[in-house]
Coordinates of C-alpha atoms in Angstrom, one line a residue:
M1 CA 152.2 85.9 62.6
K2 CA 155.7 86.2 61.2
I3 CA 158.7 83.8 61.5
T4 CA 161.7 85.6 63.0
R5 CA 164.2 82.7 63.1
I6 CA 164.5 79.2 61.6
H7 CA 166.8 76.6 63.1
I8 CA 167.2 73.1 61.5
E9 CA 169.5 70.2 62.5
N10 CA 170.1 66.8 60.9
Y11 CA 167.2 66.9 58.5
K12 CA 168.0 65.3 55.1
S13 CA 170.8 67.3 53.5
I14 CA 170.9 69.8 56.4
R15 CA 173.5 69.3 59.1
E16 CA 172.8 72.6 60.9
L17 CA 171.2 75.7 59.5
D18 CA 170.2 78.9 61.2
I19 CA 168.2 81.5 59.2
K20 CA 167.0 85.0 60.1
P21 CA 164.2 85.5 57.5
N22 CA 163.2 88.9 56.2
P23 CA 159.8 90.1 57.5
K24 CA 158.6 90.6 53.9
L25 CA 159.9 88.5 51.0
N26 CA 162.3 85.7 51.2
A27 CA 163.6 84.3 47.9
F28 CA 165.6 81.0 48.1
L29 CA 167.7 80.2 45.1
G30 CA 170.5 77.8 44.2
E31 CA 171.4 74.9 42.0
N32 CA 169.4 71.7 41.9
S33 CA 169.8 69.3 44.7
V34 CA 171.4 71.7 47.2
G35 CA 168.6 71.4 49.7
K36 CA 166.2 74.3 48.9
S37 CA 163.1 72.1 49.1
N38 CA 164.4 70.4 52.2
I39 CA 164.3 73.7 54.0
F40 CA 160.7 74.2 53.0
K41 CA 159.8 70.7 53.9
A42 CA 161.2 71.1 57.4
I43 CA 159.3 74.3 58.0
Y44 CA 156.0 72.9 56.6
W45 CA 156.4 69.8 58.7
L46 CA 155.6 72.0 61.7
L47 CA 153.1 74.4 59.9
G48 CA 151.3 72.0 57.5
P49 CA 148.0 70.2 57.9
I50 CA 149.4 67.0 59.4
Y51 CA 150.2 67.1 63.1
P52 CA 154.0 66.9 63.4
T53 CA 155.4 63.6 64.6
F54 CA 158.3 61.3 63.8
N55 CA 156.0 58.3 63.1
A56 CA 156.7 58.3 59.4
T57 CA 160.3 59.3 59.6
T58 CA 162.7 57.1 57.5
K59 CA 166.5 56.7 57.6
Q60 CA 166.8 58.9 54.6
D61 CA 165.2 61.8 56.5
H62 CA 168.3 62.0 58.7
Y63 CA 171.5 63.8 57.8
L64 CA 173.9 61.4 56.0
G65 CA 171.2 58.7 56.5
N66 CA 172.3 58.2 60.1
E67 CA 169.5 57.8 62.5
N68 CA 171.7 58.8 65.4
N69 CA 171.7 62.3 63.9
K70 CA 168.5 63.4 65.8
I71 CA 166.3 65.9 63.9
L72 CA 165.6 69.2 65.5
I73 CA 163.4 71.9 63.9
Q74 CA 162.7 75.2 65.6
L75 CA 160.5 78.0 64.3
Y76 CA 160.6 81.3 66.3
F77 CA 157.7 83.6 65.8
E78 CA 156.7 87.1 66.9
D79 CA 155.2 87.5 70.3
N80 CA 157.9 85.1 71.7
Y81 CA 156.3 81.9 70.4
L82 CA 158.5 78.9 69.6
L83 CA 157.3 75.8 67.7
E84 CA 159.8 72.9 68.2
L85 CA 160.0 69.3 66.9
D86 CA 162.8 67.5 68.7
E87 CA 163.6 63.9 68.0
S88 CA 166.1 63.6 70.9
K89 CA 163.2 63.8 73.4
D90 CA 161.5 60.6 74.6
K91 CA 158.1 62.2 74.8
Y92 CA 156.4 65.5 73.9
Q93 CA 158.6 65.8 70.9
F94 CA 156.4 68.5 69.4
S95 CA 155.9 71.5 71.6
I96 CA 154.8 75.2 71.5
R97 CA 156.3 77.6 74.0
K98 CA 155.5 81.2 74.7
N99 CA 158.0 83.3 76.7
G100 CA 159.7 79.9 77.5
E101 CA 156.5 78.4 79.0
Y102 CA 155.1 75.2 77.4
Q103 CA 151.5 75.6 76.1
R104 CA 148.6 73.1 76.2
D105 CA 146.0 72.1 73.6
L106 CA 148.6 72.0 70.9
S107 CA 146.4 70.9 68.1
T108 CA 144.1 73.9 68.4
L109 CA 146.9 76.4 69.2
R110 CA 148.9 75.1 66.2
E111 CA 146.1 76.2 63.8
N112 CA 146.9 79.8 64.7
F113 CA 150.3 79.3 62.9
C114 CA 148.9 77.5 59.8
S115 CA 150.6 78.6 56.6
A116 CA 149.4 78.3 53.0
Y117 CA 151.7 76.3 50.7
V118 CA 151.6 76.5 46.9
G119 CA 153.6 73.5 45.5
T120 CA 155.0 72.9 42.0
E121 CA 152.1 70.8 40.9
R122 CA 149.8 73.8 40.6
Q123 CA 146.7 71.6 40.9
I124 CA 143.6 73.6 41.8
V125 CA 142.3 70.7 43.9
D126 CA 145.3 71.2 46.2
Y127 CA 144.3 74.8 46.9
L128 CA 140.5 74.6 47.4
P129 CA 139.0 75.6 50.7
S130 CA 138.2 72.0 51.8
N131 CA 141.8 72.2 53.1
R132 CA 142.1 75.1 55.5
W133 CA 145.8 75.1 55.0
S134 CA 145.4 75.9 51.3
L135 CA 145.5 79.5 50.0
L136 CA 141.8 79.7 49.3
G137 CA 141.1 77.9 52.6
R138 CA 143.1 80.6 54.4
I139 CA 141.2 83.4 52.7
L140 CA 137.8 81.9 53.4
L141 CA 138.7 81.1 57.0
D142 CA 139.3 84.8 57.5
I143 CA 136.0 85.7 55.7
N144 CA 134.2 83.1 57.8
K145 CA 135.7 84.6 61.0
R146 CA 134.4 88.1 60.0
F147 CA 131.0 86.6 59.1
L148 CA 130.6 85.1 62.6
E149 CA 131.3 88.5 64.2
E150 CA 129.1 90.7 62.0
T151 CA 125.5 91.6 62.8
I152 CA 122.4 92.4 60.8
E153 CA 119.2 94.3 61.5
V154 CA 116.0 92.2 61.2
Q155 CA 112.3 92.9 61.6
E156 CA 110.3 90.9 64.2
T157 CA 106.6 90.7 64.9
T158 CA 105.6 91.4 68.5
E159 CA 102.7 90.0 70.4
N160 CA 100.8 93.1 69.4
R161 CA 101.5 92.2 65.7
K162 CA 103.7 95.2 65.4
L163 CA 107.1 95.2 63.6
K164 CA 110.1 95.7 65.7
S165 CA 113.7 96.1 64.6
K166 CA 116.3 93.9 66.2
V167 CA 120.1 93.4 65.7
I168 CA 121.3 89.8 65.6
K169 CA 124.4 88.0 64.4
K170 CA 124.4 87.2 60.7
S171 CA 125.2 83.6 61.7
A172 CA 122.0 83.5 63.7
K173 CA 120.0 84.8 60.7
L174 CA 121.7 82.1 58.6
K175 CA 120.8 79.4 61.1
N176 CA 117.1 80.4 61.2
E177 CA 116.9 80.5 57.4
L178 CA 118.6 77.1 57.0
D179 CA 116.4 75.5 59.6
K180 CA 113.4 76.6 57.5
I181 CA 114.9 75.2 54.3
R182 CA 115.7 72.0 56.2
D183 CA 112.3 71.5 57.6
E184 CA 110.2 72.9 54.7
L185 CA 112.2 71.5 51.8
L186 CA 114.9 69.0 52.6
F187 CA 112.9 67.0 55.2
S188 CA 109.6 67.3 53.4
V189 CA 110.2 64.3 51.1
K190 CA 107.4 61.7 51.5
D191 CA 107.1 58.0 50.6
E192 CA 104.2 56.5 48.6
D193 CA 102.1 56.4 51.8
G194 CA 102.5 60.2 52.3
I195 CA 104.8 59.7 55.3
E196 CA 107.7 62.2 55.7
I197 CA 110.8 59.9 55.3
M198 CA 113.3 62.0 57.3
K199 CA 110.9 62.4 60.2
K200 CA 110.3 58.6 60.3
F201 CA 114.1 58.0 59.9
T202 CA 115.1 60.3 62.7
T203 CA 112.4 58.9 65.0
M204 CA 113.5 55.3 64.4
L205 CA 117.2 56.2 64.7
Q206 CA 116.6 58.0 68.0
E207 CA 114.5 55.1 69.5
E208 CA 116.9 52.4 68.4
S209 CA 120.0 54.2 69.5
A210 CA 118.4 54.8 72.9
R211 CA 117.5 51.1 73.2
Q212 CA 121.0 50.0 72.3
M213 CA 122.5 52.4 74.9
N214 CA 119.8 51.4 77.5
M215 CA 118.5 54.9 77.6
S216 CA 115.1 56.5 77.4
P217 CA 114.2 57.9 73.9
N218 CA 113.5 61.2 75.7
D219 CA 117.2 61.3 76.8
F220 CA 118.5 60.8 73.3
K221 CA 118.1 63.5 70.7
L222 CA 119.3 63.8 67.0
N223 CA 119.6 67.1 65.2
F224 CA 120.8 67.7 61.6
N225 CA 122.4 71.1 61.8
L226 CA 123.3 72.9 58.5
Y227 CA 124.2 76.3 59.8
D228 CA 128.0 76.1 60.2
P229 CA 129.0 78.7 57.6
W230 CA 132.4 77.0 57.0
N231 CA 130.6 74.0 55.6
F232 CA 129.4 76.3 52.7
Y233 CA 132.7 78.1 52.2
K234 CA 134.7 74.9 51.9
T235 CA 132.5 73.5 49.2
L236 CA 133.4 76.3 46.8
L237 CA 134.2 75.2 43.3
I238 CA 135.9 77.2 40.5
L239 CA 134.1 76.7 37.2
V240 CA 135.3 77.9 33.8
K241 CA 133.0 78.4 30.9
E242 CA 134.3 77.7 27.4
P243 CA 133.1 80.6 25.2
D244 CA 132.8 78.5 22.0
T245 CA 130.6 75.7 23.4
G246 CA 129.1 77.3 26.4
L247 CA 130.1 74.3 28.5
E248 CA 131.3 74.6 32.0
F249 CA 134.3 72.7 33.4
R250 CA 135.8 72.5 36.8
A251 CA 139.1 74.3 37.0
S252 CA 140.7 71.1 38.1
Q253 CA 140.0 69.6 34.7
L254 CA 141.9 72.3 32.8
G255 CA 145.6 72.1 31.7
T256 CA 148.4 72.8 34.1
G257 CA 149.2 76.2 32.7
A258 CA 145.6 77.3 33.1
Q259 CA 145.5 76.1 36.7
A260 CA 148.8 77.9 37.4
S261 CA 147.2 81.1 36.0
I262 CA 144.2 80.7 38.4
T263 CA 146.6 80.1 41.3
I264 CA 148.2 83.4 40.5
A265 CA 144.8 85.0 40.2
I266 CA 144.0 83.8 43.8
L267 CA 147.2 85.4 45.0
R268 CA 146.3 88.6 43.2
A269 CA 142.8 88.6 44.8
Y270 CA 144.4 88.0 48.2
S271 CA 146.6 91.1 47.7
E272 CA 143.6 93.3 47.0
I273 CA 141.1 92.3 49.7
K274 CA 141.4 93.4 53.3
L275 CA 141.8 90.5 55.7
E276 CA 143.3 90.0 59.1
G277 CA 145.3 86.9 58.4
S278 CA 149.0 87.5 58.3
N279 CA 150.6 84.0 58.6
P280 CA 153.4 83.2 56.1
I281 CA 152.8 81.9 52.6
F282 CA 155.2 79.4 51.0
I283 CA 155.5 79.1 47.2
D284 CA 157.6 76.6 45.3
E285 CA 158.8 78.0 42.0
P286 CA 156.1 80.6 41.5
E287 CA 157.4 81.3 38.0
L288 CA 156.3 77.9 36.6
F289 CA 154.2 78.1 33.4
L290 CA 154.5 81.9 33.3
H291 CA 156.1 83.9 30.5
P292 CA 158.6 86.7 31.5
Q293 CA 156.0 89.5 31.6
A294 CA 153.7 87.4 33.8
Q295 CA 156.6 86.6 36.1
R296 CA 157.3 90.4 36.5
N297 CA 153.7 90.9 37.2
L298 CA 153.7 88.1 39.8
Y299 CA 156.7 89.8 41.6
K300 CA 154.6 93.0 41.8
I301 CA 151.8 91.0 43.4
L302 CA 154.2 89.4 45.9
R303 CA 155.7 92.7 46.7
K304 CA 152.2 94.2 47.3
L305 CA 151.3 91.4 49.6
A306 CA 154.5 91.9 51.6
D307 CA 154.5 95.7 51.6
E308 CA 150.9 96.6 51.9
K309 CA 149.3 93.6 53.5
D310 CA 152.3 92.9 55.7
I311 CA 152.4 89.2 54.8
Q312 CA 155.6 87.3 55.1
I313 CA 156.3 85.2 51.9
F314 CA 158.9 82.5 51.3
Y315 CA 159.5 81.2 47.8
I316 CA 162.0 79.0 45.9
T317 CA 162.8 80.5 42.4
H318 CA 165.0 80.0 39.4
S319 CA 163.9 83.3 37.8
P320 CA 165.7 86.6 37.9
Y321 CA 162.3 88.3 37.3
L322 CA 161.4 87.4 40.9
L323 CA 164.4 89.2 42.5
S324 CA 165.2 92.8 43.2
L325 CA 168.7 94.3 43.6
E326 CA 167.2 97.0 45.8
H327 CA 165.9 94.3 48.2
F328 CA 169.1 92.2 48.1
D329 CA 168.6 91.3 51.8
E330 CA 165.6 89.2 50.8
I331 CA 167.8 86.9 48.7
F332 CA 169.1 83.6 50.2
V333 CA 171.5 81.6 48.1
V334 CA 171.4 78.0 49.1
K335 CA 174.6 76.0 48.7
K336 CA 175.8 72.5 49.7
S337 CA 179.2 71.0 50.5
K338 CA 180.5 67.7 51.8
E339 CA 181.7 69.3 55.0
K340 CA 178.7 71.6 55.7
G341 CA 175.8 70.0 54.1
T342 CA 173.2 72.5 53.0
Y343 CA 174.0 76.1 54.0
I344 CA 173.0 79.6 53.1
R345 CA 174.8 82.8 52.0
N346 CA 172.8 86.0 52.3
A347 CA 173.5 89.7 52.9
D348 CA 172.8 91.8 55.9
V349 CA 172.2 95.5 55.1
D350 CA 173.6 96.5 58.5
K351 CA 176.9 95.0 57.6
F352 CA 177.1 97.1 54.5
I353 CA 176.3 100.2 56.6
E354 CA 179.1 99.2 59.0
D355 CA 181.5 98.6 56.0
L356 CA 180.7 102.1 54.6
K357 CA 181.3 103.7 58.0
I358 CA 184.7 102.1 58.3
R359 CA 185.9 102.7 54.8
R360 CA 184.7 106.2 54.4
G361 CA 183.6 107.5 57.7
I362 CA 180.1 108.0 56.4
D363 CA 176.9 107.3 58.4
S364 CA 174.0 105.8 56.4
D365 CA 170.8 104.0 57.1
R366 CA 169.1 100.9 55.6
E367 CA 166.7 102.9 53.4
E368 CA 169.4 105.1 51.9
L369 CA 171.8 102.3 51.2
K370 CA 169.2 100.1 49.5
L371 CA 168.0 103.1 47.5
H372 CA 171.5 103.6 46.0
Y373 CA 171.7 99.9 45.1
K374 CA 168.4 100.3 43.3
N375 CA 169.8 103.3 41.4
A376 CA 173.0 101.3 40.5
F377 CA 170.8 98.5 39.3
E378 CA 168.6 100.8 37.1
Q379 CA 171.6 102.6 35.7
T380 CA 173.5 99.5 34.5
A381 CA 171.0 99.1 31.6
D382 CA 171.8 95.4 32.1
S383 CA 169.4 94.8 34.9
I384 CA 168.5 91.2 34.1
S385 CA 172.2 90.1 33.9
S386 CA 172.8 91.7 37.3
L387 CA 170.0 89.6 38.7
E388 CA 171.1 86.5 36.8
A389 CA 174.4 86.8 38.6
F390 CA 172.8 85.5 41.8
F391 CA 172.2 82.2 40.0
A392 CA 175.7 82.1 38.5
K393 CA 178.8 80.1 39.6
K394 CA 181.0 83.0 38.7
V395 CA 180.6 86.6 37.5
I396 CA 182.7 88.8 35.2
L397 CA 182.2 92.5 36.0
V398 CA 182.8 95.0 33.2
E399 CA 182.4 98.7 33.0
G400 CA 180.3 99.3 29.9
E401 CA 178.6 98.2 26.7
S402 CA 181.8 97.8 24.7
E403 CA 183.2 95.1 26.9
A404 CA 179.7 93.5 27.4
L405 CA 179.4 93.1 23.6
L406 CA 182.9 92.1 22.7
L407 CA 183.8 89.8 25.5
P408 CA 181.1 87.2 24.5
Y409 CA 182.1 87.5 20.9
F410 CA 185.8 86.9 21.7
F411 CA 184.8 83.9 23.9
E412 CA 182.8 82.4 21.1
K413 CA 185.8 82.8 18.7
I414 CA 188.1 80.9 21.1
G415 CA 185.5 78.2 21.7
F416 CA 184.8 79.1 25.3
D417 CA 181.2 78.5 26.2
Y418 CA 181.0 80.7 29.3
I419 CA 177.2 80.2 29.6
K420 CA 177.6 76.5 29.8
E421 CA 180.1 77.1 32.6
K422 CA 177.4 79.2 34.4
I423 CA 179.3 82.4 34.1
T424 CA 177.4 85.7 33.9
I425 CA 178.8 88.9 32.4
V426 CA 177.5 92.0 34.3
K427 CA 177.7 95.5 32.8
C428 CA 178.1 97.8 35.9
G429 CA 177.6 101.1 34.0
S430 CA 180.9 102.7 35.1
K431 CA 184.1 102.0 37.0
N432 CA 182.6 103.7 40.1
E433 CA 180.1 100.9 40.4
L434 CA 182.4 97.9 40.0
D435 CA 183.3 97.8 43.7
R436 CA 179.6 98.0 44.7
F437 CA 178.7 95.0 42.7
Y438 CA 181.9 93.1 43.8
R439 CA 181.0 93.6 47.4
L440 CA 177.4 92.5 46.9
Y441 CA 178.1 89.3 45.0
S442 CA 181.0 88.4 47.3
E443 CA 178.6 88.6 50.3
F444 CA 176.6 85.8 48.6
G445 CA 179.8 83.8 48.0
I446 CA 179.7 84.4 44.3
P447 CA 183.3 84.9 42.9
C448 CA 183.9 87.8 40.5
F449 CA 186.5 88.6 37.9
V450 CA 186.8 92.3 37.3
I451 CA 187.8 94.1 34.0
F452 CA 188.4 97.8 34.3
D453 CA 190.1 100.8 32.7
G454 CA 193.0 102.4 34.5
D455 CA 192.3 105.7 32.6
R456 CA 195.9 106.9 32.7
D457 CA 195.2 109.1 29.7
K458 CA 192.0 110.7 31.1
D459 CA 191.5 114.0 32.9
D460 CA 191.2 114.1 36.7
E461 CA 194.1 111.8 37.3
K462 CA 193.8 112.1 41.1
N463 CA 190.2 110.8 41.0
H464 CA 191.2 107.9 38.8
K465 CA 194.0 106.9 41.1
R466 CA 191.7 106.9 44.0
I467 CA 189.1 104.6 42.3
N468 CA 191.9 102.3 41.0
N469 CA 193.4 102.0 44.4
E470 CA 190.1 101.2 46.0
L471 CA 189.6 98.4 43.4
F472 CA 193.1 97.1 44.1
E473 CA 192.3 97.0 47.8
I474 CA 189.0 95.1 47.4
L475 CA 190.7 92.7 44.9
G476 CA 193.5 92.0 47.4
E477 CA 196.2 93.5 45.2
S478 CA 199.0 94.9 47.4
N479 CA 201.9 95.2 44.9
I480 CA 200.4 97.7 42.5
Q481 CA 199.3 101.3 43.1
D482 CA 197.6 104.1 41.2
F483 CA 197.4 102.5 37.7
P484 CA 197.1 98.8 36.7
D485 CA 199.8 97.1 34.7
G486 CA 197.6 95.7 31.9
E487 CA 198.3 92.1 32.9
V488 CA 195.8 89.4 33.7
H489 CA 195.8 88.6 37.5
K490 CA 194.0 85.9 39.4
N491 CA 190.8 87.9 39.8
Y492 CA 191.1 91.0 37.5
L493 CA 192.5 92.6 34.4
G494 CA 193.1 96.3 34.6
F495 CA 194.1 98.1 31.4
E496 CA 196.7 100.8 32.0
Y497 CA 194.8 103.2 29.8
D498 CA 191.4 101.7 28.6
F499 CA 189.7 98.9 26.7
N500 CA 190.0 100.8 23.4
H501 CA 193.7 101.4 23.9
A502 CA 194.3 97.7 24.6
L503 CA 192.5 96.8 21.4
K504 CA 194.7 99.2 19.5
E505 CA 197.8 97.7 21.0
T506 CA 196.6 94.3 19.8
G507 CA 196.5 95.6 16.2
F508 CA 192.9 96.8 15.7
E509 CA 192.7 100.0 13.7
N510 CA 190.4 103.1 14.2
V511 CA 189.3 102.0 17.6
Y512 CA 191.2 104.6 19.7
N513 CA 191.3 108.3 19.4
E514 CA 194.8 109.5 20.2
S515 CA 194.0 113.2 20.4
D516 CA 190.9 112.7 22.6
P517 CA 190.4 109.2 24.1
K518 CA 186.9 110.1 25.3
K519 CA 185.8 110.3 21.6
S520 CA 187.0 106.7 20.8
S521 CA 184.4 104.4 19.4
K522 CA 182.1 102.7 21.9
G523 CA 179.4 100.1 22.1
L524 CA 177.9 98.8 18.9
E525 CA 180.1 101.0 16.7
L526 CA 183.3 99.5 18.3
F527 CA 181.9 96.0 18.1
L528 CA 181.2 96.2 14.4
K529 CA 184.7 97.6 13.7
V530 CA 186.4 94.8 15.7
K531 CA 184.2 92.1 14.2
K532 CA 184.9 93.2 10.6
Q533 CA 188.6 93.3 11.1
L534 CA 188.7 90.0 12.9
E535 CA 186.6 88.2 10.3
N536 CA 188.8 89.6 7.5
S537 CA 191.8 88.1 9.3
E538 CA 193.3 91.5 9.5
V539 CA 194.2 91.0 13.2
Q540 CA 194.3 88.2 15.8
I541 CA 192.1 87.8 19.0
P542 CA 193.9 89.6 21.9
V543 CA 196.1 87.2 23.8
W544 CA 194.5 88.4 27.1
I545 CA 191.2 86.8 26.1
N546 CA 192.6 83.3 26.6
Q547 CA 194.3 84.5 29.8
I548 CA 190.9 85.8 31.1
K549 CA 189.3 82.5 30.4
K550 CA 192.0 80.6 32.3
A551 CA 191.9 83.0 35.2
V552 CA 188.1 82.8 35.5
M553 CA 188.1 79.1 35.3
E554 CA 190.7 78.9 38.1
I555 CA 188.8 81.1 40.5
P556 CA 187.4 79.1 43.4
E557 CA 183.7 78.6 43.2
E558 CA 183.0 80.4 46.5
T559 CA 184.5 83.5 47.9
E560 CA 184.5 85.1 51.3
S561 CA 182.9 88.4 52.3
V562 CA 185.0 91.5 51.6
L563 CA 183.1 93.8 53.9
K564 CA 185.1 95.5 56.6
K565 CA 184.1 94.9 60.2
S566 CA 184.5 97.2 63.2
D567 CA 187.6 95.4 64.5
S568 CA 189.4 95.8 61.1
E569 CA 192.2 98.2 60.5
Q570 CA 190.9 101.2 58.7
I571 CA 192.5 103.8 56.6
R572 CA 190.3 106.7 55.6
G573 CA 191.1 109.2 52.9
E574 CA 189.3 112.4 52.1
W575 CA 185.9 111.4 50.8
D576 CA 183.0 113.5 49.5
R577 CA 179.6 112.0 50.2
N578 CA 178.8 112.1 46.4
D579 CA 181.6 109.7 45.9
I580 CA 179.9 107.0 48.0
F581 CA 177.0 105.9 45.8

């Protein structure tokens, strides 16, 4: 059963938070101590193994440490279920409602919402089936449910000593077999006088219990039942055999990395088998102890669980390998401020569709829009940086490889450690893609500084003017039209011609082809030319490098959405559908 809405008030760092989760994957990311874990703790308070109460609540569990800030946690599920924990109520603080009506037998009903949680410790003992809220426990509960429903054909001997086929439940067959094992083996142990110990023990226990309760021994019966299948499933142990010695060890005795690998293997197995269980899974930092290739493989497993098994998954991550630009609506950037407490910035695909309709009069749908973001991501040839940007404080967007190579080199020369400042440089692939990435990152509150070519010296002047003017609009530039002025502004630098021409103007030689600018040196070839001339002291670092540094550092650390809404003024030009994506 999937969560459709999460509402939290006055819990730890959370003043008020309302989240509309994705039905598939939900990746929560952000800096340390912004409240990511607090969101998961609040959810798991209602869905974990311990019945939710305020008995163990401390002052620190309340927002700002003020116990007058009453905690409220609401989880909305499919089928109009609502699980609520409300500290402001005098009694019945935990409740379950369906279609607005309060439900009874909450302990039993709550088990239908139990969700597996994989914490950062990665201790196998935490995930074994002895805990039905664990990942293995959840899998085996589903298997046990199927076992109790399945039947088997057995042969019975009739009074005429003929064999007769009969269909019975597998659980009944198990009970019969276990009763035989109990009576013929377990209870057959005798003392030195040849008396069956268990028979004597049960008789004495029955008689003495009856006497203590003032009952007849015939009214008191003891029975040792073995046949609950769950008792067998929950005793499962994972053993690992060491090939050199042949010794077997419990998985819980292995190193943390090995236990983490087994945890991922459990997830992989869960993605392959067919079970009915569909409650959410929560994972804290799934990338722990995994190398990059293993992280990418893990994302494929999570994707398969979500897409093919229809399981909703929530996870906290610090890894770009566990994100997808195509599925940007599954990303939740967690932030915290003094005024708001913990809050979230995320992107709604429908708002991008609305923005596209307003700007260009084009109708699109979720699948088409996300597909084109996927294409943009794959064409950047800088895919990891474009995902790292979601973890950055600020982003510098550039067109191509030349800027992406030379900008870090220039920053190093002026002593600007942009990585320490949590700034990511993203190569967008072309000028046409700059506004797409700008809109996307802005929706998550991530401020961008844009560097682009005005291309005054290129063919198709009309098209370049159009693209430039669209960039001016999204950057909030109202004083310049058609071509940039080559000056560093608060959030962009637009070269009147192009990057190569700007380097030539600074004094670098053989970097710009006057007769055919398109044939100017690019990428690594340009980088090596510039590096050689700079290290030979033939030319100085461009003055606009320090200006870029200053402008980037002065950009506020959070920006507002730039998407157009239906009540905005709209000016539409003549657009071809191929210009959109």
